[in-house]
Coordinates of C-alpha atoms and ligand atoms in Angstrom, one line a residue:
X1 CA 35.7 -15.0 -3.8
X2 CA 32.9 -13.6 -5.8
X3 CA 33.3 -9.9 -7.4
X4 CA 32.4 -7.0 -5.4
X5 CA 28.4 -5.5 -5.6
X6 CA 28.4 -1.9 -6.7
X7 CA 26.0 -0.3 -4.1
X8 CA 25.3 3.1 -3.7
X9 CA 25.3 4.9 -0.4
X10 CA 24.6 8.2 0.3
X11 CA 25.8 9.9 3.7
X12 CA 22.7 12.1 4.4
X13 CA 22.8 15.0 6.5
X14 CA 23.2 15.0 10.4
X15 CA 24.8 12.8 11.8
X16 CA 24.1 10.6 9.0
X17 CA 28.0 11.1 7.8
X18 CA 28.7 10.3 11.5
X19 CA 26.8 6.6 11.6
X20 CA 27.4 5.6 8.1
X21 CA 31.1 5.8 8.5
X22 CA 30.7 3.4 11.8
X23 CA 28.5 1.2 9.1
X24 CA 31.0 1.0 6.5
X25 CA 33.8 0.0 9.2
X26 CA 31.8 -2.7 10.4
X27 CA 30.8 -4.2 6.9
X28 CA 34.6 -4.0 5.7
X29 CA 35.4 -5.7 8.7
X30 CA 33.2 -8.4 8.0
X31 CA 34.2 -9.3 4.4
X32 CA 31.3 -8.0 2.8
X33 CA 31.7 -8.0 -0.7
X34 CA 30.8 -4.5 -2.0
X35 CA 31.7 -1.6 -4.5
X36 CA 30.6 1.4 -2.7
X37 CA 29.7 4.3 -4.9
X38 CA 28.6 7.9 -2.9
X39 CA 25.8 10.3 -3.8
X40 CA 25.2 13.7 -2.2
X41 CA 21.3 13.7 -1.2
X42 CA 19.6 16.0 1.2
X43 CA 20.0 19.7 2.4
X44 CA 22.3 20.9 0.3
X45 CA 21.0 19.4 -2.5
X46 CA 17.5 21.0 -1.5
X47 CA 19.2 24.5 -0.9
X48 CA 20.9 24.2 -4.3
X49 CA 17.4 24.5 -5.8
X50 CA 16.8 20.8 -6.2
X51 CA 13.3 20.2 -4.5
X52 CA 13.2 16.5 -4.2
X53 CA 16.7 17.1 -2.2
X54 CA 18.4 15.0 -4.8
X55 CA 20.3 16.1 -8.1
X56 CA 19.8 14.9 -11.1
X57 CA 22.6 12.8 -12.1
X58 CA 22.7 10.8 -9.0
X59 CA 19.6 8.8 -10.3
X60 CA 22.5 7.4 -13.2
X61 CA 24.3 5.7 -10.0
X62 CA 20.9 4.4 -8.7
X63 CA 20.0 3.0 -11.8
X64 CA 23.4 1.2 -12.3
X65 CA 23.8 -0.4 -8.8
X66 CA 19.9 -0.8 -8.1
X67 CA 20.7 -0.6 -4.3
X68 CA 20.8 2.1 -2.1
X69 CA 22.2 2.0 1.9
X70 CA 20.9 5.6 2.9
X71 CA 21.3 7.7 5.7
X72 CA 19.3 10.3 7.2
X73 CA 18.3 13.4 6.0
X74 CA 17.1 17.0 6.9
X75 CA 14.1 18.2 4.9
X76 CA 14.8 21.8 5.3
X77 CA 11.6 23.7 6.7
X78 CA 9.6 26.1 4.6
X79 CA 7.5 25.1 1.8
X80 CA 8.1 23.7 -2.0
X81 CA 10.1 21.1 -0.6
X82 CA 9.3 17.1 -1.9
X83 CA 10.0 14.7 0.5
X84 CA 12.7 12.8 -0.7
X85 CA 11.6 9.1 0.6
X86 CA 8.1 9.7 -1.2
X87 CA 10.3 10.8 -4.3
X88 CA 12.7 7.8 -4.1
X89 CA 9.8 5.5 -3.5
X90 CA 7.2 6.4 -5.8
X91 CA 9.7 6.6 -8.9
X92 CA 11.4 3.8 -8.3
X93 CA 8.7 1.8 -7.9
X94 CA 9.8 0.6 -4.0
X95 CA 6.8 -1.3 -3.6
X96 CA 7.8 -2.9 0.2
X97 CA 8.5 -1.4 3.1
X98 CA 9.7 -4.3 5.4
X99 CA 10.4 -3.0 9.3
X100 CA 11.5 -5.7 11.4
X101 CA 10.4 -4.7 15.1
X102 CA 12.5 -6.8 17.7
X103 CA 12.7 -6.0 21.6
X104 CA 16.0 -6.4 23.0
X105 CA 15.1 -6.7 26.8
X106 CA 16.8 -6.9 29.3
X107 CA 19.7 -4.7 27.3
X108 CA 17.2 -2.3 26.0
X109 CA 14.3 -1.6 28.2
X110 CA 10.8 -2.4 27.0
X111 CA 7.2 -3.5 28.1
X112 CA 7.6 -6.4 25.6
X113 CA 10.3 -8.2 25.6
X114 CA 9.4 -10.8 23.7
X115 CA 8.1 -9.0 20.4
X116 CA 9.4 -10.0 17.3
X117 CA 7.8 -9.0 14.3
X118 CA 7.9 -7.9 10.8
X119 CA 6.0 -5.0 9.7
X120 CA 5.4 -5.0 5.2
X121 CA 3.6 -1.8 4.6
X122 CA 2.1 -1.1 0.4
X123 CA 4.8 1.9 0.3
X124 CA 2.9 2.9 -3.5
X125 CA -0.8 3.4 -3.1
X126 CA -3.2 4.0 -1.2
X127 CA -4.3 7.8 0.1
X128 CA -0.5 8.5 -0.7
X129 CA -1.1 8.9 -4.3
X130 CA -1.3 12.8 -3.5
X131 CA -4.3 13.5 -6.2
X132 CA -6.0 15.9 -4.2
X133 CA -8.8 18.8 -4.3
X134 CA -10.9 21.1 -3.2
X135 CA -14.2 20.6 -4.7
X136 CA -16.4 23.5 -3.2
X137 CA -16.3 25.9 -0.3
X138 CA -16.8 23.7 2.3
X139 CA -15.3 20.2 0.9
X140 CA -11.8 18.7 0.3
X141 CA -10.9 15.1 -1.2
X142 CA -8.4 12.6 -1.1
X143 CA -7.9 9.8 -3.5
X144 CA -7.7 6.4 -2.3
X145 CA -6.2 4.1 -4.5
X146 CA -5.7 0.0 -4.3
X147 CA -5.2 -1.6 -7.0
X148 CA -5.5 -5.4 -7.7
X149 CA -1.6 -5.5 -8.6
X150 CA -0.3 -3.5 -6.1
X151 CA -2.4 -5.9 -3.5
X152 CA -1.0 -8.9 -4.9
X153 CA 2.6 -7.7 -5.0
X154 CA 2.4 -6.8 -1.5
X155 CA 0.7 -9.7 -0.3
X156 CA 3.2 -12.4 -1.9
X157 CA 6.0 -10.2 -0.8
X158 CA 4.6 -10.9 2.5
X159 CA 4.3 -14.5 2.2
X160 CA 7.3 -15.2 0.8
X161 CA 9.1 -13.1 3.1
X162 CA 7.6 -15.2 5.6
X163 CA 8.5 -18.0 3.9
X164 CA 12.4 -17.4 3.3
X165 CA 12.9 -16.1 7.1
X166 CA 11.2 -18.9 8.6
X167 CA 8.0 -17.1 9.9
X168 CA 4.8 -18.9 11.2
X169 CA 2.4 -16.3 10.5
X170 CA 0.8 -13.6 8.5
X171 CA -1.7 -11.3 10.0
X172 CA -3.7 -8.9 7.0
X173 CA -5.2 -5.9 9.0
X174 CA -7.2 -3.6 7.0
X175 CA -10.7 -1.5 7.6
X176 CA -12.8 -3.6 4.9
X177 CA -16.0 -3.6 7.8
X178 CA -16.2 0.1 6.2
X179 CA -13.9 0.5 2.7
X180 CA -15.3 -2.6 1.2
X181 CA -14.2 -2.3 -2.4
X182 CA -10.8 -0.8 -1.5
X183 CA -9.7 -2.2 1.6
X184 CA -11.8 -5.4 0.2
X185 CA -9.5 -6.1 -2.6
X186 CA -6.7 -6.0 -0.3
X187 CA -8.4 -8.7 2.3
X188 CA -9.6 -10.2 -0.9
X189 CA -6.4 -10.8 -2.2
X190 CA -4.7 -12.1 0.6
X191 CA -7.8 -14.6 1.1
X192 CA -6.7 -15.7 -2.6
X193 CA -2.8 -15.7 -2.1
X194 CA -3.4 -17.5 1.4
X195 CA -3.6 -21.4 0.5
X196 CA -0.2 -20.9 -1.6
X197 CA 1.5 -21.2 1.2
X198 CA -0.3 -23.9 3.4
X199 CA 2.6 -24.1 6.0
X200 CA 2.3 -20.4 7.1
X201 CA -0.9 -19.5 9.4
X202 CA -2.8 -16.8 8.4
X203 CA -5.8 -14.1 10.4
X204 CA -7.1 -11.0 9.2
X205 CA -7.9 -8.6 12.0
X206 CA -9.8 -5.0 11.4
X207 CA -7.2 -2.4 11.9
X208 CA -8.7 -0.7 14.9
X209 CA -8.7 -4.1 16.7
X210 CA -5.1 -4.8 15.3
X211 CA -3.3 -1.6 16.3
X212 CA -5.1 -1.9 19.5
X213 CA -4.1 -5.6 20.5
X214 CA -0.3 -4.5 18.4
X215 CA 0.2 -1.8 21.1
X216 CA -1.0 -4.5 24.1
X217 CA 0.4 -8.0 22.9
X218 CA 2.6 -7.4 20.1
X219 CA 4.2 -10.7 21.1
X220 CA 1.2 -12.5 19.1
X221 CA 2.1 -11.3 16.0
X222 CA 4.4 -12.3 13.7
X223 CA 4.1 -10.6 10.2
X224 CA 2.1 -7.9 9.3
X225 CA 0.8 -7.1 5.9
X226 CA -1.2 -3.9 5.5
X227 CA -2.1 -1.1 3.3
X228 CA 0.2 2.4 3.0
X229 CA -1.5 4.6 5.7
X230 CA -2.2 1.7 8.4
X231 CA 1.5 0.1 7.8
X232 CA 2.9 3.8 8.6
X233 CA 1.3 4.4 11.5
X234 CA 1.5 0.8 13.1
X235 CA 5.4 0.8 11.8
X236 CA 6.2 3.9 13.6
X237 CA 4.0 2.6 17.0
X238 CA 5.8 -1.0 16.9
X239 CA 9.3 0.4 16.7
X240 CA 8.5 2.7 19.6
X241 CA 7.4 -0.4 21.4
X242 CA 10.7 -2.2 21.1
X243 CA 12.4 0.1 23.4
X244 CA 14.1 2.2 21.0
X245 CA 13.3 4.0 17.4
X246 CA 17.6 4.3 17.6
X247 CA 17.7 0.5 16.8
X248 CA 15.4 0.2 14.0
X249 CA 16.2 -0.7 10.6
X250 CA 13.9 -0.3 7.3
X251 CA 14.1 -1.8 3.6
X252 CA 12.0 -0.2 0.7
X253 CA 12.2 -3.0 -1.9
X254 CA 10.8 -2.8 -5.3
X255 CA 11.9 -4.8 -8.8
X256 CA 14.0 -2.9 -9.4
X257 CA 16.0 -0.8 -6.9
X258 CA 16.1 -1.5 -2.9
X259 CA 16.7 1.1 -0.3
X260 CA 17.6 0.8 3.0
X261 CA 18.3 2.7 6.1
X262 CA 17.3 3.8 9.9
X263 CA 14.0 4.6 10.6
X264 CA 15.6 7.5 12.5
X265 CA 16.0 11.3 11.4
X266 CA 19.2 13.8 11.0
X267 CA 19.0 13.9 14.7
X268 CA 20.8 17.6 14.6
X269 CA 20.4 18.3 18.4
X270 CA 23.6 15.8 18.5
X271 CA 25.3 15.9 14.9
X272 CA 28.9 16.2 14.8
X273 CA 29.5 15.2 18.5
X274 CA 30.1 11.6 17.6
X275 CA 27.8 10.0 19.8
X276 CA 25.2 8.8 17.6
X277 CA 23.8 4.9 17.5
X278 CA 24.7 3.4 14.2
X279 CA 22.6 0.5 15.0
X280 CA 19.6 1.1 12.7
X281 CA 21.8 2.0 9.9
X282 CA 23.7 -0.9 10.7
X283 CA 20.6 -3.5 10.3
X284 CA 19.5 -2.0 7.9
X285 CA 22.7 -2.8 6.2
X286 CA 22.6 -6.4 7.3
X287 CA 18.9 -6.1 5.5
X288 CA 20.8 -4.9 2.3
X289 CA 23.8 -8.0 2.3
X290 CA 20.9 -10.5 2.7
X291 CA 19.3 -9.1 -0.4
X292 CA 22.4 -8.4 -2.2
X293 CA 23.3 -12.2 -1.6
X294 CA 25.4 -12.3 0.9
X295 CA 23.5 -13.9 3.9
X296 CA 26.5 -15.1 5.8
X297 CA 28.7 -11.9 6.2
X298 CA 24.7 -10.5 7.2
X299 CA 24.7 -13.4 9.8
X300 CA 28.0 -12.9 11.2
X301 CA 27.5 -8.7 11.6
X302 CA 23.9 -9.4 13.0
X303 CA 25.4 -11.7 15.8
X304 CA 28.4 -9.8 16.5
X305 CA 26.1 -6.9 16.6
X306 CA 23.7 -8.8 19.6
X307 CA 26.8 -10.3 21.2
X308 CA 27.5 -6.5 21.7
X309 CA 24.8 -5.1 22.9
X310 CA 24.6 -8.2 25.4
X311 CA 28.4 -7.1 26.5
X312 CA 26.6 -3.8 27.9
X313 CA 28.5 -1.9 25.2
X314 CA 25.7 0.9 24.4
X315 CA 25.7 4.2 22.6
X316 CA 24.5 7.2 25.0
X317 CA 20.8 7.0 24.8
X318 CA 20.9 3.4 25.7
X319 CA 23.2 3.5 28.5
X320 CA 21.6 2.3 31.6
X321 CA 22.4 -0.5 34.1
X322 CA 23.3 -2.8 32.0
X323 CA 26.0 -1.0 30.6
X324 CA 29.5 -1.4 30.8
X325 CA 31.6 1.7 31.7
X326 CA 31.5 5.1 29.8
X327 CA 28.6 5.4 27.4
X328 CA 30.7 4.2 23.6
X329 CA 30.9 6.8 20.9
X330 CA 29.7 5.7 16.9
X331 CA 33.0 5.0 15.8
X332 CA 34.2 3.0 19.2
X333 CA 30.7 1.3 19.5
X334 CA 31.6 0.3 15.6
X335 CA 35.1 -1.4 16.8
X336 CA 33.7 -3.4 19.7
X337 CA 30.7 -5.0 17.1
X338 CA 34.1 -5.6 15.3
X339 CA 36.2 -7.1 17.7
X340 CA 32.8 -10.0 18.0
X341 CA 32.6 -10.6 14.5
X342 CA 32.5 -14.1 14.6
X343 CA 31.0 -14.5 17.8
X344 CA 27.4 -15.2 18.8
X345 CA 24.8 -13.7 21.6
X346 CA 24.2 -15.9 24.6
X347 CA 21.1 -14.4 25.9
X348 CA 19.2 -13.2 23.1
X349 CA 18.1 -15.1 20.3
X350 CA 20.9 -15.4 17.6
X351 CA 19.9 -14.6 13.9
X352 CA 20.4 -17.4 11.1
X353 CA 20.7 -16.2 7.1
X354 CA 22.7 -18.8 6.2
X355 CA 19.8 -20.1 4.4
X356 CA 17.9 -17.1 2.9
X357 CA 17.7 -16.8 -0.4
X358 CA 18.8 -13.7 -1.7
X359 CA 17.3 -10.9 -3.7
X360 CA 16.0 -11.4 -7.4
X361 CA 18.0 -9.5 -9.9
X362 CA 20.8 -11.1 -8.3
X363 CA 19.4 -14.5 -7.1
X364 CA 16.2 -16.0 -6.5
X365 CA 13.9 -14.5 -3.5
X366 CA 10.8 -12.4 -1.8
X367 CA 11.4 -10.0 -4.7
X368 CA 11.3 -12.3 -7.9
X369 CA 8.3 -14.1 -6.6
X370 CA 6.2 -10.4 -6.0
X371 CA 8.0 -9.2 -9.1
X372 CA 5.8 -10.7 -11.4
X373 CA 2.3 -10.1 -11.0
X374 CA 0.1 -11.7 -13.5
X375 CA -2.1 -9.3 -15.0
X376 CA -6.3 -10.6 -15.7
X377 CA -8.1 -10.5 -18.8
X378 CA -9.9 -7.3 -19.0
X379 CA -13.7 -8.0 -17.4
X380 CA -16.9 -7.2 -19.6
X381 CA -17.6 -3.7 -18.9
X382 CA -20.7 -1.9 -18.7
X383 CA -21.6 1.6 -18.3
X384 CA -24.8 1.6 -16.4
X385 CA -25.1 5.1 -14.9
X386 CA -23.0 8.1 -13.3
X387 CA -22.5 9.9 -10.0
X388 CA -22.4 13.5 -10.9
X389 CA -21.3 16.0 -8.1
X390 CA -22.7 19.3 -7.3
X391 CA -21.5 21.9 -5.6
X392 CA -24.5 23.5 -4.5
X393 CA -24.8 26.2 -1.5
X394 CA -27.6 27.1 0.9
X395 CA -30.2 24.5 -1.3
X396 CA -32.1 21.5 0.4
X397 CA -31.8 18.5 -1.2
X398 CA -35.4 18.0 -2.5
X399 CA -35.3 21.4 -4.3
X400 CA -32.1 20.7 -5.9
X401 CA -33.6 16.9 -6.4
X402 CA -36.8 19.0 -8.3
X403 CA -33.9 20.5 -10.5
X404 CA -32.5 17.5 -11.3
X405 CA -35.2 15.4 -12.1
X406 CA -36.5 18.3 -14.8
X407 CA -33.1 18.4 -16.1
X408 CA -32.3 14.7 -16.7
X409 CA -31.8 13.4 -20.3
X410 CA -33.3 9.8 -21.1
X411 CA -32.0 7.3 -20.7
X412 CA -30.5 8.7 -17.1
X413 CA -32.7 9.5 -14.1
X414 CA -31.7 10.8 -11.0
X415 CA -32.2 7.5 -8.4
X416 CA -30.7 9.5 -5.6
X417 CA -28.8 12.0 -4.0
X418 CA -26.4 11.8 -0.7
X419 CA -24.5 14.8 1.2
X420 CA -21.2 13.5 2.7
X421 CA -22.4 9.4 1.6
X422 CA -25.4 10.1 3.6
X423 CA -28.6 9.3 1.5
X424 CA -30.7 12.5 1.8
X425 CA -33.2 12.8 -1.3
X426 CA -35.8 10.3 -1.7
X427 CA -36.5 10.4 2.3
X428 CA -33.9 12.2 3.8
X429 CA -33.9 13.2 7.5
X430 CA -34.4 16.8 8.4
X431 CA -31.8 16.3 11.1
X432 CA -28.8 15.5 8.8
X433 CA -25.9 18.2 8.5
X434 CA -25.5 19.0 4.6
X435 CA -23.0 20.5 3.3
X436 CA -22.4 22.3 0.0
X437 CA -21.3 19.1 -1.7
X438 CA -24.2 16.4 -3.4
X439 CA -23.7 13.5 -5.1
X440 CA -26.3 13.0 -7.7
X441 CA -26.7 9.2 -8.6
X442 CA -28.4 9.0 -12.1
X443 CA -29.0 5.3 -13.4
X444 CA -31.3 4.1 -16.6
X445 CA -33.6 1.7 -16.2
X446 CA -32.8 -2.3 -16.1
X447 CA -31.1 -3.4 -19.0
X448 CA -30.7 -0.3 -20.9
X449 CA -27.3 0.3 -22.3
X450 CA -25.8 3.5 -21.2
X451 CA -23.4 5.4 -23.4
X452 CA -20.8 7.9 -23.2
X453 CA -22.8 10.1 -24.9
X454 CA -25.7 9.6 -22.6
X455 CA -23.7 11.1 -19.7
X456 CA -22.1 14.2 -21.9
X457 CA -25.8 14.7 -22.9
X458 CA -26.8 15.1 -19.2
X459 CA -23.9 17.3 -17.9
X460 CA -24.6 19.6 -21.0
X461 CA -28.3 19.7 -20.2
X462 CA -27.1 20.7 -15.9
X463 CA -24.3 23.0 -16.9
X464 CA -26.5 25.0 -19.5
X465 CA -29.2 25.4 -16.3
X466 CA -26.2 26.5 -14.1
X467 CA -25.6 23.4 -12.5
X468 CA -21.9 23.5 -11.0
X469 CA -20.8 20.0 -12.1
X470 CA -17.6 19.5 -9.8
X471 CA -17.1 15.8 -11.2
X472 CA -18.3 12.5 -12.3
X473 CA -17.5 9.2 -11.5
X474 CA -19.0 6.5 -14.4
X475 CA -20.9 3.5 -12.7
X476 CA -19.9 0.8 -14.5
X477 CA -20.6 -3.3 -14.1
X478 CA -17.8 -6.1 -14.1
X479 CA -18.6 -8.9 -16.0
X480 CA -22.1 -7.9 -14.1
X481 CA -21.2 -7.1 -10.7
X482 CA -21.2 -3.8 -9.6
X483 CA -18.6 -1.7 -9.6
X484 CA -19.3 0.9 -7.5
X485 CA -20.6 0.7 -3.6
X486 CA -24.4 1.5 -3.1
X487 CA -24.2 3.8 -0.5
X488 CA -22.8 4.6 3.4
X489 CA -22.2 1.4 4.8
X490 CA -24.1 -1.0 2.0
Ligands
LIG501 P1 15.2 12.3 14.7 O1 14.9 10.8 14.6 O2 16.2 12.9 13.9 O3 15.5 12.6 16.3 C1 14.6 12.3 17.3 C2 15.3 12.1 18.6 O4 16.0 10.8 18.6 C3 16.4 13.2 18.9 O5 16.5 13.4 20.3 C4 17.7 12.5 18.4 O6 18.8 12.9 19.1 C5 17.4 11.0 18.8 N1 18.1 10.1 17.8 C6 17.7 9.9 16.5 N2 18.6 9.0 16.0 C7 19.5 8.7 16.9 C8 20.6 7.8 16.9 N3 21.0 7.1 15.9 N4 21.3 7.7 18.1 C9 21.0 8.4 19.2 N5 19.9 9.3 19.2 C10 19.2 9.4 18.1 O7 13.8 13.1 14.5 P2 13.5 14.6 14.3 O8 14.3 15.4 15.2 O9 12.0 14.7 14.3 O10 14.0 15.0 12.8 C11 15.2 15.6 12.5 C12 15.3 15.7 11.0 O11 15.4 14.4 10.4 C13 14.2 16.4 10.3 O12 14.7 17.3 9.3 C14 13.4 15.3 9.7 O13 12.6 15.8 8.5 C15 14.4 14.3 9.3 N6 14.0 12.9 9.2 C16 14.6 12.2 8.2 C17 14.3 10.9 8.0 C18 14.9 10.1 6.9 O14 15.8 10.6 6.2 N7 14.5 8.9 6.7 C19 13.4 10.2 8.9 C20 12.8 11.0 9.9 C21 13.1 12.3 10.1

């Protein structure tokens, strides 16, 4: 027998205590093969004056087990508090968030009872990098950030996820028809990762058209890679379509450290009664012995876990007419997945790790093969111009263009200027709303090197008139292709 795996868990808050106890049961039933070590995350540690909701030295157990089975918290309300996922995600570097979607009909009802799929959402980038600002009276920004190797990490975790649990398919959905640099990379990248794995099909879908055709057939898809925001809001939509959010299970996986727990909350309106559904915290358990390395004791709980919920042994807010007798409390639902270890479902499909490679760190896997992304040889760079914004109230754009165009310094000349992306000086349209925002595109002529120095020249030369410079984004060339889009929709 191999030595135990330090993991460490942390109860939550709600009736996290309440589910993760039922967990715990079930996995020492089983034989799994773990050292549990507890943190205390959540509302107390908030109220103790901890704003992330977790103190300090609990990132030492982290760090040391590199594995965390999690249960739900309660952010408390009121302001200055961090969320504690985004916290735990962003500094550990949890790159992947894998939600399996599966329908359980007829035990749990659904309008889909044949969806099975995998949802991998970028968990790092994206408009969740929180650099935001206001720029002027009127206008606010968020950043949007993809970067080459966060697309690549996410797009072989998705394929060799894929790969390791026997999936057919991987569907990309992004919004590329509009975000063509950002959302291109992403589609770009999965284009270029693609033939790696000729047995696996692949599509790319626009993800208007995907979330639509998700919510109507999610039976046609299989895996889903996508960026941050999309993969939240299609995660959250598919576990709803499975009958149940009670049932769903989530991993956050990075090279590091893993995470996992129920996509549920604290669920206060019934903490402490003892009735809560440990099922998602249970999967997502199962999720965490797969990666840990130990796919058979994950096989056996899985099974035993569908064998029960087949039996018509539900938790309250499942109970229905397929259920046997009394609706079963946490720790009694807990002891009848138990008393079916070593048994398999008859109706629904059973689950098979026997096979699955487990997690990197510990063995070869999905993680090892995203971990290392090879970084490029830096391109040929070229400064060819500069977007300079303005805030600039209660002007039209061809007297602030008459400003500009006095004011530029050689080699720079203003080429254009557009209110919201819209192109409005040379040959704007009277009709189109402006607000109090420009972006003032200067460029040099063709084949004249632009310097660092050219730009500061040109932003002392507008500030010194009274110019309120906001920002400036550099236009720059990539081993010669542009860098930068040309305008709304080009
Ligand atoms: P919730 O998921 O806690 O509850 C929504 C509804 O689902 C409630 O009626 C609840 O009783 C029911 N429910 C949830 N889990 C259940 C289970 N395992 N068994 C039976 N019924 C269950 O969502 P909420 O009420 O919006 O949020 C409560 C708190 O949880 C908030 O403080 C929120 O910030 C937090 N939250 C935490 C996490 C997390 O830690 N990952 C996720 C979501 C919400």
């Amino acid at each position: 027998m191999s030595e135990l795996v330090p993991i460490t868990v942390a109860r939550g808050d709600g009736i996290g205590p309440e589910i993760m106890d039922a967990t715990l049961r079930v996995l020492q039933a089983a034989g799994a093969r773990i050292a549990p070590e507890f943190i205390d995350i959540g509302e107390q540690q908030y109220l103790a004056g901890h704003s992330s909701g977790i103190a300090p030295e609990a990132w030492d157990s982290l760090r040391r087990t590199r594995v965390l089975l999690k249960g739900p918290i309660t952010t408390p309300q009121g302001g200055g508090y961090k969320s504690l996922n985004v916290t735990i995600r962003k500094t550990l570097g949890l790159y992947a968030n894998v939600r399996p979607c599966v329908s359980y009909a007829p035990f749990v009802r659904t309008l889909h009872p044949k969806m099975n799929l995998v949802i991998i959402r970028e968990n790092e980038e994206d408009l969740y990098a929180g650099i935001e600002h206001r720029q002027t009276d009127e206008v606010y920004q968020c950043l949007k950030l993809i970067t080459r190797p966060g697309c690549e990490r996410i797009v072989r975790y998705a394929f060799e996820y894929a790969r390791a649990h026997g999936r057919r398919k991987v569907t990309c959905m992004t919004k590329d028809n509009i975000m063509k640099m950002t959302d291109g990379l992403f589609h770009r990248v999965f284009d270029e990762i693609a033939p790696q794995y000729p047995e696996i099909e692949t599509e790319h879908l626009i993800i208007d058209i995907g979330a639509a055709r998700l919510a109507t057939r999610p039976e046609r898809f299989d895996v889903i890679v996508t960026p941050n925001l999309y993969g939240d809001i299609l995660s959250d939509i598919a576990a709803e379509l499975t009958g149940s959010v009670g049932l769903a299970p989530s991993a956050n996986i990075g090279d590091h450290v893993a995470m996992f727990e129920a996509i549920h909350g604290s669920a206060p309106d019934i903490a402490g009664k003892g009735i809560a559904n440990p099922s998602g915290l249970l999967l997502a358990a199962v999720m965490m012995l797969v990666h840990i390395g130990q796919p058979a004791v994950a096989e056996t709980i899985h099974n035993a876990w569908l064998r029960t919920i087949e039996d018509g042994v539900h938790t309250a807010e499942l109970h229905g007419t397929l259920s046997i007798g009394r609706p079963f409390g946490s720790m009694d639902f807990a002891d009848a997945v138990i008393e079916r270890l070593g048994q398999r479902p008859e109706q629904l499909a059973p689950v098979q790790y026997g096979t699955t490679p487990s997690a990197p760190g510990r063995a070869a896997g999905p993680r090892s093969a995203a971990a290392n992304v090879p970084r490029r040889a830096p391109a040929a760079k070229a400064l060819v111009g500069v977007d300079v914004f303005v805030h600039a109230a209660g002007v039209s754009a061809d007297f602030l263009a008459g400003q500009l165009v006095a004011l530029a310094v050689p080699p720079l000349g203003l080429q254009m200027i557009t209110n919201r992306g819209v192109k409005v000086w040379p040959g704007g349209f009277p009709e189109t709303f402006c607000t109090d925002h420009w972006r003032c595109r200067f460029v040099a002529a063709e084949a004249t090197p632009v310097t660092h120095a050219d730009i500061i020249a040109l932003l002392q030369a507008l500030v010194a008139r009274g110019i309120d410079v906001i920002k400036t984004e550099n236009l720059c060339t990539f081993d010669g292709e542009r860098g930068f889009a040309l305008g709304q929709g080009q």
